[in-house]
Short mmCIF file of C-alpha atoms and ligand atoms in Angstrom, two decimals:
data_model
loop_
_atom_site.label_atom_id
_atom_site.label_comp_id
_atom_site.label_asym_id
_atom_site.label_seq_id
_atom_site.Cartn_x
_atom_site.Cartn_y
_atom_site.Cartn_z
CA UNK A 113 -24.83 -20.60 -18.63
CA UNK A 114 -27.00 -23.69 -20.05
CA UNK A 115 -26.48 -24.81 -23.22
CA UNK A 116 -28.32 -26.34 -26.05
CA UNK A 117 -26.25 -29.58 -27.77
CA UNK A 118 -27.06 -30.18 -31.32
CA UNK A 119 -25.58 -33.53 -32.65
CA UNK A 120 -25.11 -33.68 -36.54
CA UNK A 121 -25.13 -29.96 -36.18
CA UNK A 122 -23.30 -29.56 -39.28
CA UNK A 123 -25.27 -31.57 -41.67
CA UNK A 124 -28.61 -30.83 -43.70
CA UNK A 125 -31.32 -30.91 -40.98
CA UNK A 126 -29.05 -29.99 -38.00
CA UNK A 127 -27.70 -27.18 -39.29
CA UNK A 128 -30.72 -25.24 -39.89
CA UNK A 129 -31.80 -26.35 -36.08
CA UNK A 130 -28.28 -24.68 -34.87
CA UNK A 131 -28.93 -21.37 -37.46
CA UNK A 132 -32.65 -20.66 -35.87
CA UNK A 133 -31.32 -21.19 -32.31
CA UNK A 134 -28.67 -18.47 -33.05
CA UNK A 135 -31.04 -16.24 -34.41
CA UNK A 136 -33.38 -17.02 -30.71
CA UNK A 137 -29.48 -16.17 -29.02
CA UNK A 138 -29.12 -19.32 -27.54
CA UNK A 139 -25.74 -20.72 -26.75
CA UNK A 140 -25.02 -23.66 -29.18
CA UNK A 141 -22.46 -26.24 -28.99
CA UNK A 142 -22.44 -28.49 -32.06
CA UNK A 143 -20.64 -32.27 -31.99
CA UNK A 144 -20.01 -33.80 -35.48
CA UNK A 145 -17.54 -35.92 -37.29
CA UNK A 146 -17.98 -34.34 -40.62
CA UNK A 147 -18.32 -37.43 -42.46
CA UNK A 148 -21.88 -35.69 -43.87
CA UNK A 149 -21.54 -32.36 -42.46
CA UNK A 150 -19.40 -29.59 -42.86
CA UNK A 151 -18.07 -25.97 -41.12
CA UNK A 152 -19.49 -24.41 -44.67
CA UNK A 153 -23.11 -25.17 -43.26
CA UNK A 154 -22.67 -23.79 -40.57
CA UNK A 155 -22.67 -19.47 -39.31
CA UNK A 156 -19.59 -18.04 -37.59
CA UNK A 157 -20.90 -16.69 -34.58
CA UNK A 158 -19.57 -16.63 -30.96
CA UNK A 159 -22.80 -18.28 -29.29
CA UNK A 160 -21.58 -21.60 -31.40
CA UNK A 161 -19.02 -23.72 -29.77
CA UNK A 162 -17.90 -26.97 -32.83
CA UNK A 163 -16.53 -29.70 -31.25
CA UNK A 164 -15.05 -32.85 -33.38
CA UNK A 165 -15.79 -35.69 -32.61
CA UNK A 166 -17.62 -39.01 -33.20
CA UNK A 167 -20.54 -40.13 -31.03
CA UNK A 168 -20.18 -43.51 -31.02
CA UNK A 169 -17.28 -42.66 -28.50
CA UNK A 170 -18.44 -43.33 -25.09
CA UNK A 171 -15.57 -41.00 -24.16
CA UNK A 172 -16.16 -38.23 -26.10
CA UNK A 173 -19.58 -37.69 -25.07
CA UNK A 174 -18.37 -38.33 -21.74
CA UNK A 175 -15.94 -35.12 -21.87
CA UNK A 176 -18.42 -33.02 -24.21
CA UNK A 177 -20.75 -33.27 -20.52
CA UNK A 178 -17.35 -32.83 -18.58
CA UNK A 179 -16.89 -29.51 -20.33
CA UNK A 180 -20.64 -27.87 -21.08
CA UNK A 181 -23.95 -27.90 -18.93
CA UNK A 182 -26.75 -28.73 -21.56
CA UNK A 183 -30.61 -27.27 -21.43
CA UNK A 184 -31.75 -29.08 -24.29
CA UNK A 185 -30.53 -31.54 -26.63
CA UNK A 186 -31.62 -32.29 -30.56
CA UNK A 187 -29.90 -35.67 -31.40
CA UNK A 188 -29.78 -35.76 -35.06
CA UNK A 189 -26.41 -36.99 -34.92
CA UNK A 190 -26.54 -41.05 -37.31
CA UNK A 191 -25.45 -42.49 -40.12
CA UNK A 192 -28.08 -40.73 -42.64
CA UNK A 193 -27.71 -43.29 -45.08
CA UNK A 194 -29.89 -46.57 -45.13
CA UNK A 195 -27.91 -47.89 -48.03
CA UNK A 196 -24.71 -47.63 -45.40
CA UNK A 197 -26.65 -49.35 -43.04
CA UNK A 198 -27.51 -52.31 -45.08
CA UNK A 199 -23.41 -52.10 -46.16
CA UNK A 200 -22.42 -51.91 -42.27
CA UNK A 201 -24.99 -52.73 -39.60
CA UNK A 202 -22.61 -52.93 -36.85
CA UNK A 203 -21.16 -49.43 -37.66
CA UNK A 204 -24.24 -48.26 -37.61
CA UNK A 205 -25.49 -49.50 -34.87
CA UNK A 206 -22.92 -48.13 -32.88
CA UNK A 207 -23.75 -44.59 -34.51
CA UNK A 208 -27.54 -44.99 -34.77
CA UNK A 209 -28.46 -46.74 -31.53
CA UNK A 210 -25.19 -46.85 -28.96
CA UNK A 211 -24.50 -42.98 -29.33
CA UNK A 212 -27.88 -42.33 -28.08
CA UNK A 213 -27.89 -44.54 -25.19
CA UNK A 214 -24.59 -42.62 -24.12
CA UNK A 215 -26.18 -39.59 -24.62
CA UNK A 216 -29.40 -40.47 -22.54
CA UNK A 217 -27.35 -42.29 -19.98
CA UNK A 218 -24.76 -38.36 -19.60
CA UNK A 219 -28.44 -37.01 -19.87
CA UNK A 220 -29.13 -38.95 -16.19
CA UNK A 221 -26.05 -38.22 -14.48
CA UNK A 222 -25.95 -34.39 -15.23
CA UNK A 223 -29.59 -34.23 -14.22
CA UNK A 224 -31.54 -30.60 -15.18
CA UNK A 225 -31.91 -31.14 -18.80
CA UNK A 226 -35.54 -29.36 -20.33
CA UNK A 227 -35.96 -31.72 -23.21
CA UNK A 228 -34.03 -34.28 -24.79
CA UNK A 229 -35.61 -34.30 -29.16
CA UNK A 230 -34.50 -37.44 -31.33
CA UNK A 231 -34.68 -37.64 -34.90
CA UNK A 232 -36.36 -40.63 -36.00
CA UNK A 233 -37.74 -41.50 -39.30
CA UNK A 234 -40.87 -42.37 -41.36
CA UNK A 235 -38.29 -45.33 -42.37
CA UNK A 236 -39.60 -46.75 -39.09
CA UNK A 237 -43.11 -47.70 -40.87
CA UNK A 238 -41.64 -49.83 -43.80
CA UNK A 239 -43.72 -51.13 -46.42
CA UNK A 240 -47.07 -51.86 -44.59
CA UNK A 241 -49.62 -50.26 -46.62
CA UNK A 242 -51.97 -48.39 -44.62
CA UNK A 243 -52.16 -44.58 -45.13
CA UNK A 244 -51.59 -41.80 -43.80
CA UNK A 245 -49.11 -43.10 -41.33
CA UNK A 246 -50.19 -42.13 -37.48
CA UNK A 247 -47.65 -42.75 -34.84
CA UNK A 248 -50.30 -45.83 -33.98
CA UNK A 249 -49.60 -47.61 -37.05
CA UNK A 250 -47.87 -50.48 -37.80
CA UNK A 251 -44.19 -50.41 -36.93
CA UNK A 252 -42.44 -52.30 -39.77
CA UNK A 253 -38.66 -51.35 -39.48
CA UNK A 254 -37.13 -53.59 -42.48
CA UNK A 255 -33.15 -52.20 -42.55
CA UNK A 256 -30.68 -51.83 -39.50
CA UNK A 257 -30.92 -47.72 -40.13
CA UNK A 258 -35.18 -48.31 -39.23
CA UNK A 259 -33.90 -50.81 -36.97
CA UNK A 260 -31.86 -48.78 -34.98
CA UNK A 261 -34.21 -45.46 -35.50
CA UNK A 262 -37.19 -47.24 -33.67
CA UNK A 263 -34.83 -48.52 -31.06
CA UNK A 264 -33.37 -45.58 -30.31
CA UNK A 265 -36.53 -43.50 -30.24
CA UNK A 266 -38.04 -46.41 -27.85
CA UNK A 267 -34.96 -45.99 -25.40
CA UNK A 268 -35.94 -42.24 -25.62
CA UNK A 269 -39.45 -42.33 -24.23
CA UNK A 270 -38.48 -45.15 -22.01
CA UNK A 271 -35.81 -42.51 -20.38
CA UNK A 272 -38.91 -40.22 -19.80
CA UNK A 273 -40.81 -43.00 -18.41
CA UNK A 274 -38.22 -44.65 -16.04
CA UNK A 275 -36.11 -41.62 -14.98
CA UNK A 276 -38.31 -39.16 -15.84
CA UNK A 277 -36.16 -36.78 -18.41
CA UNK A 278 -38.33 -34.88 -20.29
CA UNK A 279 -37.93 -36.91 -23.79
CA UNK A 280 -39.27 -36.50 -27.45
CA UNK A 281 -39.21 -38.51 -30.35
CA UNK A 282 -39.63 -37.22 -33.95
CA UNK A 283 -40.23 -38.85 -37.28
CA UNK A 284 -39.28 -37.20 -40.23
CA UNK A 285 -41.10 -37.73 -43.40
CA UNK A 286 -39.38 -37.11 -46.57
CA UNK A 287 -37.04 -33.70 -45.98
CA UNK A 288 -35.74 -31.32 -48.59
CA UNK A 289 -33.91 -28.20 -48.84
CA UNK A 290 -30.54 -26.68 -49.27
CA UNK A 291 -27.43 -28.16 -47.90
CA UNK A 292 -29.27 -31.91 -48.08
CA UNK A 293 -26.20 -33.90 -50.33
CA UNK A 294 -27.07 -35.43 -53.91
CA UNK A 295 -23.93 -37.02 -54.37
CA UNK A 296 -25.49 -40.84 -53.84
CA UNK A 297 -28.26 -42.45 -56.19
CA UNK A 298 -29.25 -42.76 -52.76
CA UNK A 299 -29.80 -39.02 -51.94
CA UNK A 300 -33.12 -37.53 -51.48
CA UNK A 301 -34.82 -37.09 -55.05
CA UNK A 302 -35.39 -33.86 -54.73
CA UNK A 303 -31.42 -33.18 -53.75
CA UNK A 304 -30.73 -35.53 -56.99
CA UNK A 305 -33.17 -33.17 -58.88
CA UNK A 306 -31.52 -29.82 -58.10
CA UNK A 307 -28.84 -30.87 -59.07
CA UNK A 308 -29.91 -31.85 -62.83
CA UNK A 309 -32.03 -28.86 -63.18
CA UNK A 310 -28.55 -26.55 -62.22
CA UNK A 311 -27.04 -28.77 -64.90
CA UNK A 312 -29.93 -27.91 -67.25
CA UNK A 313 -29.95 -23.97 -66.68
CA UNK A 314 -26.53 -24.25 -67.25
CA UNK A 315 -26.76 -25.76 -70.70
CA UNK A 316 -25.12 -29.18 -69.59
CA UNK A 317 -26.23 -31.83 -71.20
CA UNK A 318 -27.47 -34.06 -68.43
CA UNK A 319 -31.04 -36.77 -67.53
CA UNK A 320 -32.81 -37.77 -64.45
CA UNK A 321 -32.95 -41.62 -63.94
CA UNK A 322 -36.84 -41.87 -62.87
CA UNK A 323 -37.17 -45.44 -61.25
CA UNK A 324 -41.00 -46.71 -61.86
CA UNK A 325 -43.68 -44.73 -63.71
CA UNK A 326 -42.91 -41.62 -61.45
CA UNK A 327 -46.93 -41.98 -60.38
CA UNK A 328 -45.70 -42.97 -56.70
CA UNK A 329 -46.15 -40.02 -53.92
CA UNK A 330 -44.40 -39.17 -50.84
CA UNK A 331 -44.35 -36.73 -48.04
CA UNK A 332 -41.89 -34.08 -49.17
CA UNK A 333 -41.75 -31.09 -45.66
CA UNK A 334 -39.58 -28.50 -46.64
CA UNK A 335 -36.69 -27.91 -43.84
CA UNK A 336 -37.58 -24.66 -42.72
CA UNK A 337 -40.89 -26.70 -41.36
CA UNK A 338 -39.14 -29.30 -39.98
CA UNK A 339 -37.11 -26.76 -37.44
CA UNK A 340 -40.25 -25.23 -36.53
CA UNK A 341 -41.24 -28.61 -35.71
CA UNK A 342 -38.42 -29.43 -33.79
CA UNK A 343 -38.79 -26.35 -31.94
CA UNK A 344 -42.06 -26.30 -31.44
CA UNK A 345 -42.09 -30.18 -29.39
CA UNK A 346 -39.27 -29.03 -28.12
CA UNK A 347 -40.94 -26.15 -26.07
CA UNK A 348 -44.19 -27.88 -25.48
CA UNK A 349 -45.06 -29.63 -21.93
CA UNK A 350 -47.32 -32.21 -23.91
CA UNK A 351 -45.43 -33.38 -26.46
CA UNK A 352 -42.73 -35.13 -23.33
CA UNK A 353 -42.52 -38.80 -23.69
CA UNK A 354 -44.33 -38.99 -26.86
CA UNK A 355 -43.45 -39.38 -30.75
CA UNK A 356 -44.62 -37.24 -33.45
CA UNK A 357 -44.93 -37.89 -37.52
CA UNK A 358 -43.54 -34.73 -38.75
CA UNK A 359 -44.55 -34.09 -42.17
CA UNK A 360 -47.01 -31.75 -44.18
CA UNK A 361 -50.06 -34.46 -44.11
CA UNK A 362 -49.98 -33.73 -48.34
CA UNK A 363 -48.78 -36.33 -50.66
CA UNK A 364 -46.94 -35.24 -54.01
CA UNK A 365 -46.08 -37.98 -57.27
CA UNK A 366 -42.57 -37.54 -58.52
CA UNK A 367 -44.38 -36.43 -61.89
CA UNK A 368 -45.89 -33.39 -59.77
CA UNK A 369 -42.33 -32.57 -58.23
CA UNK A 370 -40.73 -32.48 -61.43
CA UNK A 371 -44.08 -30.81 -63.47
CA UNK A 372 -43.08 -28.24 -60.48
CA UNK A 373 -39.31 -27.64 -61.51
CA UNK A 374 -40.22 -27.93 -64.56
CA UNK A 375 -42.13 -24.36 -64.07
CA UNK A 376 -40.46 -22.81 -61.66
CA UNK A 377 -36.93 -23.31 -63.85
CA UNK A 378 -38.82 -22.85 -67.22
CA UNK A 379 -36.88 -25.85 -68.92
CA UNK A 380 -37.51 -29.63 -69.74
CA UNK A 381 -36.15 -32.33 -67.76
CA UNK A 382 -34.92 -35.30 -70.10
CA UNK A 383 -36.18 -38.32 -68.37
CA UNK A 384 -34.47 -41.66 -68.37
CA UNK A 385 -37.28 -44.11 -67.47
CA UNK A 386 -35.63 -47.79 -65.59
CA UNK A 387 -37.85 -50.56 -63.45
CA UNK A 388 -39.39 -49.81 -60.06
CA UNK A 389 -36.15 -49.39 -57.28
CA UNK A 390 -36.11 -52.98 -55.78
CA UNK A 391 -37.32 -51.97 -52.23
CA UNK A 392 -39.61 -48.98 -53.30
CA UNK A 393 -42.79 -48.12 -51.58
CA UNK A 394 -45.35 -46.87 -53.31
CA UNK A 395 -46.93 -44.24 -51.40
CA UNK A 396 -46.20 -42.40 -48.16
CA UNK A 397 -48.12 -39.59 -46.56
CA UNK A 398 -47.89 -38.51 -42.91
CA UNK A 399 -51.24 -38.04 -40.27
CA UNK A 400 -49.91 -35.24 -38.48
CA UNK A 401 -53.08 -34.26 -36.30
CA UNK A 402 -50.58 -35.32 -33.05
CA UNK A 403 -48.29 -32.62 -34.37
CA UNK A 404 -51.14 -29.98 -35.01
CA UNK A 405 -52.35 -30.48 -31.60
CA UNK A 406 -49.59 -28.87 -30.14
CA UNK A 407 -49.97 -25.95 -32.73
CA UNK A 408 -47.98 -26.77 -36.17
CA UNK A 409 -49.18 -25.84 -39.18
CA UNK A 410 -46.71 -26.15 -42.04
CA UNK A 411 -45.74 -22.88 -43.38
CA UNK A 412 -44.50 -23.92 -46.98
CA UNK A 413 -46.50 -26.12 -49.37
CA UNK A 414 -44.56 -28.39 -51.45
CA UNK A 415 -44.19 -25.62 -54.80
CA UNK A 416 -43.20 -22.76 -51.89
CA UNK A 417 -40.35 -25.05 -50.53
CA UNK A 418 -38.92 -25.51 -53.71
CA UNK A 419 -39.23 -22.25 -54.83
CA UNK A 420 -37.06 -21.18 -51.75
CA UNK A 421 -34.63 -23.85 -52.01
CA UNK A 422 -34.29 -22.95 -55.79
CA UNK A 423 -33.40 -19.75 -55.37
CA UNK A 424 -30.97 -19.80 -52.15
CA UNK A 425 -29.27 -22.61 -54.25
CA UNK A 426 -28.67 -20.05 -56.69
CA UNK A 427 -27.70 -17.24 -54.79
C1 UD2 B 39 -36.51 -42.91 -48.09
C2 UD2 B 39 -35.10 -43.28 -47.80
C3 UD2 B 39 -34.90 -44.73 -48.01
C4 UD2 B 39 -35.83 -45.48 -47.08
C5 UD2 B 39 -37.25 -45.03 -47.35
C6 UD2 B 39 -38.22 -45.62 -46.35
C7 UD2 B 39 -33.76 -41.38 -48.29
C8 UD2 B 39 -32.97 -40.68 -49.31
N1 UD2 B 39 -34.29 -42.52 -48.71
O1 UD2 B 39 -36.72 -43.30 -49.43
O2 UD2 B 39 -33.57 -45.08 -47.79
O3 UD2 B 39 -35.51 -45.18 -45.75
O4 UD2 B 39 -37.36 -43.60 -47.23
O5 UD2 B 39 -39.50 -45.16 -46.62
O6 UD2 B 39 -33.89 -40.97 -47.16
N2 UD2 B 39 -36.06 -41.82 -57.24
C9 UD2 B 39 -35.91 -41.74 -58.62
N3 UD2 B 39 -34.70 -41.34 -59.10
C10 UD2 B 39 -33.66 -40.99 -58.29
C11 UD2 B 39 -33.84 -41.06 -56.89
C12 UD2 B 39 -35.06 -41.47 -56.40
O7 UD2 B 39 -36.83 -42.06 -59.38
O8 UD2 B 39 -32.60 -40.62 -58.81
C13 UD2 B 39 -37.36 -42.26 -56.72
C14 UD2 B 39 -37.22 -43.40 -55.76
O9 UD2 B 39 -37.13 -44.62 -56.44
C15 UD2 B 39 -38.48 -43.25 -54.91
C16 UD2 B 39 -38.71 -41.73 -54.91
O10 UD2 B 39 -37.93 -41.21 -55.96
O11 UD2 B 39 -39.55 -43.90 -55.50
C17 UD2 B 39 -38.30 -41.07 -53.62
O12 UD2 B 39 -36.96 -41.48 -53.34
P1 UD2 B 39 -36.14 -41.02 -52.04
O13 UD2 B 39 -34.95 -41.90 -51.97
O14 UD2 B 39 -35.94 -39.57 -52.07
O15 UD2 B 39 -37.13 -41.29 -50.81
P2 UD2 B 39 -37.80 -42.65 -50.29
O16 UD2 B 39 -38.94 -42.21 -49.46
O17 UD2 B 39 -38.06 -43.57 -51.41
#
């Protein structure tokens, strides 16, 4: 019986890919080294199969095709964390970039495979000013983790071109929702936000370090859209050998997101204003007409997702 292989499975963004295809009854087999992820993210059910393992082992992703048949594959599987990159390029490299080449390269040799999704990032675009950000733009990748994302996703379509595997590249925008860790001043904001307003409702005394004047905007999609996205390409003839921004095509300040929580959690956030994060863009929004071609519409605006992700966090 084929297969679908989720790498990362059990972190933020992978496991909510691995939780819809359950719910569809696929057959899942998840590979992760839990340095991110963990088994608490992820369902018991018998149609998963969680292997250990790290995929910058040319060996173990050698055996994980030794021992399963694959369909489909979503590679989210990296070092999520561009600080760590910046820390350890070579390390990542051989996480961000090598992994997928083994993977692609398995990908050949079993032959069969419907569609092959990477995760790539809006990180690939870097600070070059023109908005909203098509998959045309200018590529600007200024840190090994945007280094390695473009490179990888370029190997990707390549592999569609050259050999013919049906291939698809994705480029996530900024991504919220439950599960996504806060722990590092390098976490997404609205992770790092949660967590101060749980601190809040709880009477703790606690304040959100707001780097700037809180007037710059980005892309936030909610997760549930992302799967859909990821699904969606991943079931669509057109969208093989091509890349896709995937992102709501709305722009929110970091004075609206908080305004938001502000409302939906009925307290006041004490605000701790410091200088613009050396390294900062300023704005970020997402063209996502590619991605509505192939029929996505995002199903949560920015207040929705948060009201969701509000209230499973406090389940
Ligand atoms: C994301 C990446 C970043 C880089 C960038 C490229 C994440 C978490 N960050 O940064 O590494 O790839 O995209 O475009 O994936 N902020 C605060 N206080 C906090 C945390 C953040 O004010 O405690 C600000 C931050 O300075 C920024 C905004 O919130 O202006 C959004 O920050 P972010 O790290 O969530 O996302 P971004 O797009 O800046």
């Amino acid at each position: 019986m084929s297969k679908i292989l989720v790498t990362g499975g059990a972190g933020f963004i992978g496991s909510h890919i691995v939780e819809e295809l359950l719910k569809n009854n696929e057959q899942v087999v998840v590979i992760d080294n839990f340095s991110m992820g963990s088994m608490d993210n992820l369902p018991k059910d018998d149609k998963l199969t969680v292997v250990e393992g790290d995929i910058s082992s040319k060996e173990t992703i050698e055996k994980l095709f030794q021992q399963h048949q694959f369909k489909k594959i979503f590679h989210l599987g990296a070092i999520a964390s561009v600080a760590a990159s910046v820390e350890d390029p070579l390390h990542t490299h051989q996480t961000n970039l090598e992994a997928t080449l083994y993977l692609l390269e398995e990908t050949r040799k079993q032959g069969g495979l419907e569609r092959f999704v990477f995760a790539s990032s809006a990180a690939v675009y870097g600070d070059e000013p023109t908005l909203p950000k098509k998959e045309t733009s200018t590529i600007r990748p200024l840190t090994p983790y945007a280094i390695d994302k473009f490179a990888s996703e370029q190997y990707v379509l390549a592999f569609s071109r050259l050999y013919d595997i049906p291939t698809t590249a994705v480029r996530f925008f900024n991504v919220f929702g439950n599960r996504q860790n806060p722990s590092s001043p390098y976490s997404g904001v609205v992770s790092i936000l949660t967590d101060k307003f749980k601190q809040l409702v709880n009477n703790e005394e606690t304040n959100f370090t707001l780097y700037g004047d809180g007037e710059q905007t980005r892309d936030f999609i909610y997760v549930k859209d992302v799967v859909q996205a990821n699904l969606l390409v991943s079931e669509s003839r057109e969208a093989i050998g091509k890349v896709f921004n995937v992102g709501t095509g709305e722009s929110t300040s970091l004075n609206e997101l908080i305004g938001m929580y502000e409302e939906i959690t009925n307290t006041k956030l004490p605000i701790k204003q410091l200088e613009e994060r050396s390294g900062d863009i300023k704005e970020s929004y997402s063209d996502i007409s590619e991605l509505k071609s192939l029929g996505f519409e995002p199903k949560f605006s920015m207040g929705e997702g948060l009201l969701e992700y509000w209230n499973k966090e406090n389940d």
